[in-house]
Amino acid sequence: MLLAALRGASVGWLTVGLVSDILDGVVARRLNMAHARLCAWDSQVDAIFCVFVLMCVWVRHPIVVEVFRVPLLVMMAVQGISLALDWCKYNRFSS
């Protein structure tokens, strides 16, 4: 995905990634395969996907990341605090 962003094809790949992320949850629920462990992995993969989206935007449009630097940092800090609290309270990450 990041290599596609370097070549300029990021919008199409990001769209495919977003649609597949939405559909995998729908398919898992319809096939009755939505287990706690899979939900936890799905949440982790969603977080990784968001990081790659941010990296692609940063590669293609660095000014956008610069303009929204503070809100992005606040969002990442809140997510990090949430993960830390989940780990401290439940000894695992929530899904």
Coordinates of N, CA and C in Angstrom, one line a residue:
M1 N 0.8 -1.2 0.0 CA 0.0 0.0 0.0 C 0.9 1.2 0.0
L2 N 1.9 1.2 0.8 CA 2.8 2.4 0.9 C 3.5 2.6 -0.4
L3 N 3.9 1.5 -1.0 CA 4.6 1.5 -2.3 C 3.6 2.1 -3.4
A4 N 2.4 1.7 -3.3 CA 1.4 2.3 -4.2 C 1.2 3.8 -4.0
A5 N 1.3 4.2 -2.8 CA 1.3 5.7 -2.5 C 2.4 6.4 -3.2
L6 N 3.6 5.8 -3.1 CA 4.8 6.4 -3.8 C 4.6 6.5 -5.3
R7 N 3.9 5.5 -5.9 CA 3.6 5.5 -7.3 C 2.4 6.4 -7.7
G8 N 1.6 6.8 -6.7 CA 0.4 7.6 -7.0 C -0.9 6.9 -7.1
A9 N -0.9 5.6 -6.7 CA -2.1 4.8 -6.9 C -2.8 4.5 -5.5
S10 N -2.6 5.4 -4.6 CA -3.0 5.1 -3.2 C -4.5 5.2 -3.0
V11 N -5.3 6.0 -3.7 CA -6.7 6.2 -3.5 C -7.4 4.9 -3.8
G12 N -7.1 4.2 -4.9 CA -7.7 3.0 -5.3 C -7.4 1.9 -4.2
W13 N -6.2 1.8 -3.8 CA -5.8 0.7 -2.8 C -6.5 1.0 -1.5
L14 N -6.5 2.3 -1.1 CA -7.2 2.6 0.2 C -8.6 2.3 0.1
T15 N -9.3 2.5 -1.0 CA -10.7 2.2 -1.1 C -10.9 0.7 -1.0
V16 N -10.1 -0.1 -1.7 CA -10.2 -1.5 -1.7 C -10.0 -2.0 -0.2
G17 N -9.0 -1.4 0.5 CA -8.8 -1.8 1.9 C -9.9 -1.5 2.8
L18 N -10.5 -0.3 2.6 CA -11.7 0.1 3.4 C -12.9 -0.8 3.2
V19 N -13.2 -1.1 1.9 CA -14.3 -1.9 1.6 C -14.1 -3.3 2.1
S20 N -12.9 -3.9 1.9 CA -12.7 -5.2 2.4 C -12.7 -5.3 3.9
D21 N -12.3 -4.2 4.6 CA -12.4 -4.2 6.1 C -13.9 -4.2 6.5
I22 N -14.7 -3.5 5.8 CA -16.2 -3.5 6.1 C -16.8 -4.8 5.9
L23 N -16.5 -5.4 4.7 CA -17.1 -6.6 4.3 C -16.6 -7.8 5.1
D24 N -15.4 -7.8 5.6 CA -15.0 -9.0 6.4 C -15.8 -9.2 7.7
G25 N -16.2 -8.1 8.3 CA -17.0 -8.2 9.5 C -18.4 -8.7 9.2
V26 N -18.9 -8.2 8.1 CA -20.3 -8.6 7.6 C -20.3 -10.1 7.3
V27 N -19.3 -10.5 6.6 CA -19.2 -11.9 6.2 C -19.0 -12.8 7.4
A28 N -18.1 -12.4 8.4 CA -17.9 -13.2 9.6 C -19.2 -13.3 10.4
R29 N -20.0 -12.3 10.5 CA -21.2 -12.3 11.3 C -22.2 -13.2 10.6
R30 N -22.3 -13.1 9.3 CA -23.3 -13.9 8.5 C -23.0 -15.4 8.5
L31 N -21.7 -15.7 8.6 CA -21.2 -17.1 8.6 C -21.1 -17.6 10.0
N32 N -21.5 -16.8 11.0 CA -21.4 -17.1 12.4 C -20.0 -17.5 12.9
M33 N -19.0 -16.7 12.4 CA -17.6 -16.9 12.7 C -17.0 -15.8 13.5
A34 N -17.9 -14.9 14.1 CA -17.4 -13.8 14.8 C -17.1 -14.2 16.3
H35 N -15.9 -14.7 16.5 CA -15.5 -15.1 17.8 C -14.6 -14.0 18.5
A36 N -14.5 -14.0 19.8 CA -13.8 -13.0 20.5 C -12.4 -12.8 20.0
R37 N -11.7 -13.9 19.8 CA -10.3 -13.9 19.3 C -10.2 -13.2 18.0
L38 N -11.1 -13.6 17.1 CA -11.1 -13.0 15.7 C -11.4 -11.5 15.8
C39 N -12.4 -11.1 16.7 CA -12.7 -9.7 16.9 C -11.5 -8.9 17.4
A40 N -10.7 -9.5 18.3 CA -9.5 -8.8 18.8 C -8.5 -8.6 17.7
W41 N -8.3 -9.7 16.9 CA -7.4 -9.6 15.8 C -7.9 -8.5 14.7
D42 N -9.2 -8.5 14.5 CA -9.7 -7.5 13.6 C -9.4 -6.1 14.0
S43 N -9.6 -5.9 15.3 CA -9.3 -4.5 15.9 C -7.8 -4.2 15.7
Q44 N -6.9 -5.1 15.9 CA -5.5 -4.8 15.7 C -5.2 -4.6 14.3
V45 N -5.8 -5.3 13.4 CA -5.5 -5.1 11.9 C -6.1 -3.8 11.5
D46 N -7.3 -3.4 12.1 CA -7.8 -2.1 11.8 C -6.9 -1.0 12.2
A47 N -6.2 -1.1 13.3 CA -5.3 -0.1 13.8 C -4.1 0.0 12.9
I48 N -3.6 -1.2 12.4 CA -2.5 -1.2 11.5 C -2.9 -0.5 10.2
F49 N -4.1 -0.8 9.7 CA -4.6 -0.2 8.5 C -4.6 1.3 8.6
C50 N -5.1 1.8 9.7 CA -5.1 3.2 10.0 C -3.7 3.9 9.9
V51 N -2.8 3.2 10.5 CA -1.4 3.7 10.4 C -0.9 3.7 9.0
F52 N -1.2 2.7 8.2 CA -0.8 2.7 6.8 C -1.5 3.8 6.0
V53 N -2.8 4.0 6.3 CA -3.5 5.1 5.7 C -2.8 6.5 6.0
L54 N -2.5 6.7 7.2 CA -1.8 7.9 7.6 C -0.5 8.0 6.9
M55 N 0.3 6.9 6.8 CA 1.6 7.0 6.1 C 1.4 7.3 4.6
C56 N 0.3 6.7 4.0 CA 0.1 7.0 2.6 C -0.3 8.5 2.4
V57 N -1.1 9.0 3.3 CA -1.4 10.4 3.2 C -0.2 11.3 3.4
W58 N 0.6 10.9 4.3 CA 1.9 11.6 4.6 C 2.8 11.6 3.4
V59 N 2.9 10.5 2.7 CA 3.8 10.4 1.5 C 3.2 11.3 0.4
R60 N 1.9 11.2 0.1 CA 1.3 11.9 -1.0 C 1.0 13.3 -0.7
H61 N 0.6 13.6 0.5 CA 0.1 15.0 0.9 C 0.7 15.4 2.3
P62 N 2.0 15.6 2.4 CA 2.6 15.9 3.7 C 2.0 17.1 4.4
I63 N 1.6 18.1 3.6 CA 1.0 19.3 4.2 C -0.3 19.0 5.0
V64 N -1.0 18.0 4.5 CA -2.3 17.7 5.3 C -1.9 17.2 6.6
V65 N -0.9 16.3 6.7 CA -0.5 15.8 8.0 C 0.1 16.9 8.9
E66 N 0.8 17.8 8.3 CA 1.4 18.9 9.0 C 0.3 19.8 9.6
V67 N -0.8 20.1 8.8 CA -1.8 21.0 9.2 C -2.6 20.3 10.4
F68 N -2.9 19.0 10.3 CA -3.6 18.3 11.3 C -2.7 17.6 12.3
R69 N -1.5 18.0 12.5 CA -0.6 17.3 13.4 C -1.1 17.2 14.8
V70 N -1.6 18.3 15.4 CA -2.0 18.3 16.8 C -3.2 17.3 16.9
P71 N -4.3 17.4 16.2 CA -5.4 16.5 16.3 C -5.0 15.0 16.1
L72 N -4.1 14.8 15.2 CA -3.6 13.4 15.0 C -2.8 12.9 16.2
L73 N -2.0 13.7 16.7 CA -1.2 13.3 17.9 C -2.1 13.1 19.1
V74 N -3.1 14.0 19.3 CA -4.1 13.8 20.4 C -4.8 12.5 20.2
M75 N -5.3 12.2 19.0 CA -6.0 11.0 18.7 C -5.1 9.7 19.0
M76 N -3.9 9.8 18.6 CA -3.0 8.6 18.8 C -2.7 8.5 20.3
A77 N -2.5 9.6 21.0 CA -2.3 9.5 22.5 C -3.5 8.9 23.2
V78 N -4.7 9.4 22.8 CA -5.9 8.8 23.5 C -6.0 7.3 23.2
Q79 N -5.7 6.9 22.0 CA -5.8 5.5 21.6 C -4.7 4.7 22.4
G80 N -3.5 5.3 22.6 CA -2.5 4.6 23.4 C -2.9 4.5 24.8
I81 N -3.5 5.5 25.4 CA -3.9 5.5 26.8 C -5.0 4.5 26.9
S82 N -5.9 4.4 26.0 CA -7.0 3.4 26.0 C -6.5 2.0 26.0
L83 N -5.5 1.7 25.2 CA -4.9 0.4 25.1 C -4.2 0.1 26.4
A84 N -3.4 1.1 27.0 CA -2.7 0.8 28.2 C -3.7 0.5 29.4
L85 N -4.8 1.3 29.4 CA -5.8 1.0 30.5 C -6.4 -0.3 30.3
D86 N -6.8 -0.7 29.1 CA -7.3 -2.0 28.8 C -6.4 -3.1 29.3
W87 N -5.1 -3.0 29.0 CA -4.1 -4.0 29.4 C -4.0 -4.0 30.9
C88 N -3.9 -2.9 31.6 CA -3.8 -2.8 33.0 C -5.0 -3.4 33.7
K89 N -6.2 -3.1 33.2 CA -7.4 -3.6 33.9 C -7.8 -5.0 33.5
Y90 N -7.6 -5.4 32.3 CA -8.1 -6.7 31.8 C -7.0 -7.7 31.5
N91 N -5.8 -7.2 31.5 CA -4.6 -8.0 31.1 C -4.7 -8.5 29.6
R92 N -5.4 -7.7 28.8 CA -5.6 -7.9 27.4 C -6.1 -6.7 26.7
F93 N -6.0 -6.6 25.4 CA -6.6 -5.5 24.7 C -8.0 -5.8 24.4
S94 N -8.9 -4.8 24.5 CA -10.3 -5.0 24.2 C -10.5 -5.0 22.7
S95 N -11.6 -5.6 22.2 CA -11.8 -5.6 20.8 C -12.8 -4.6 20.4

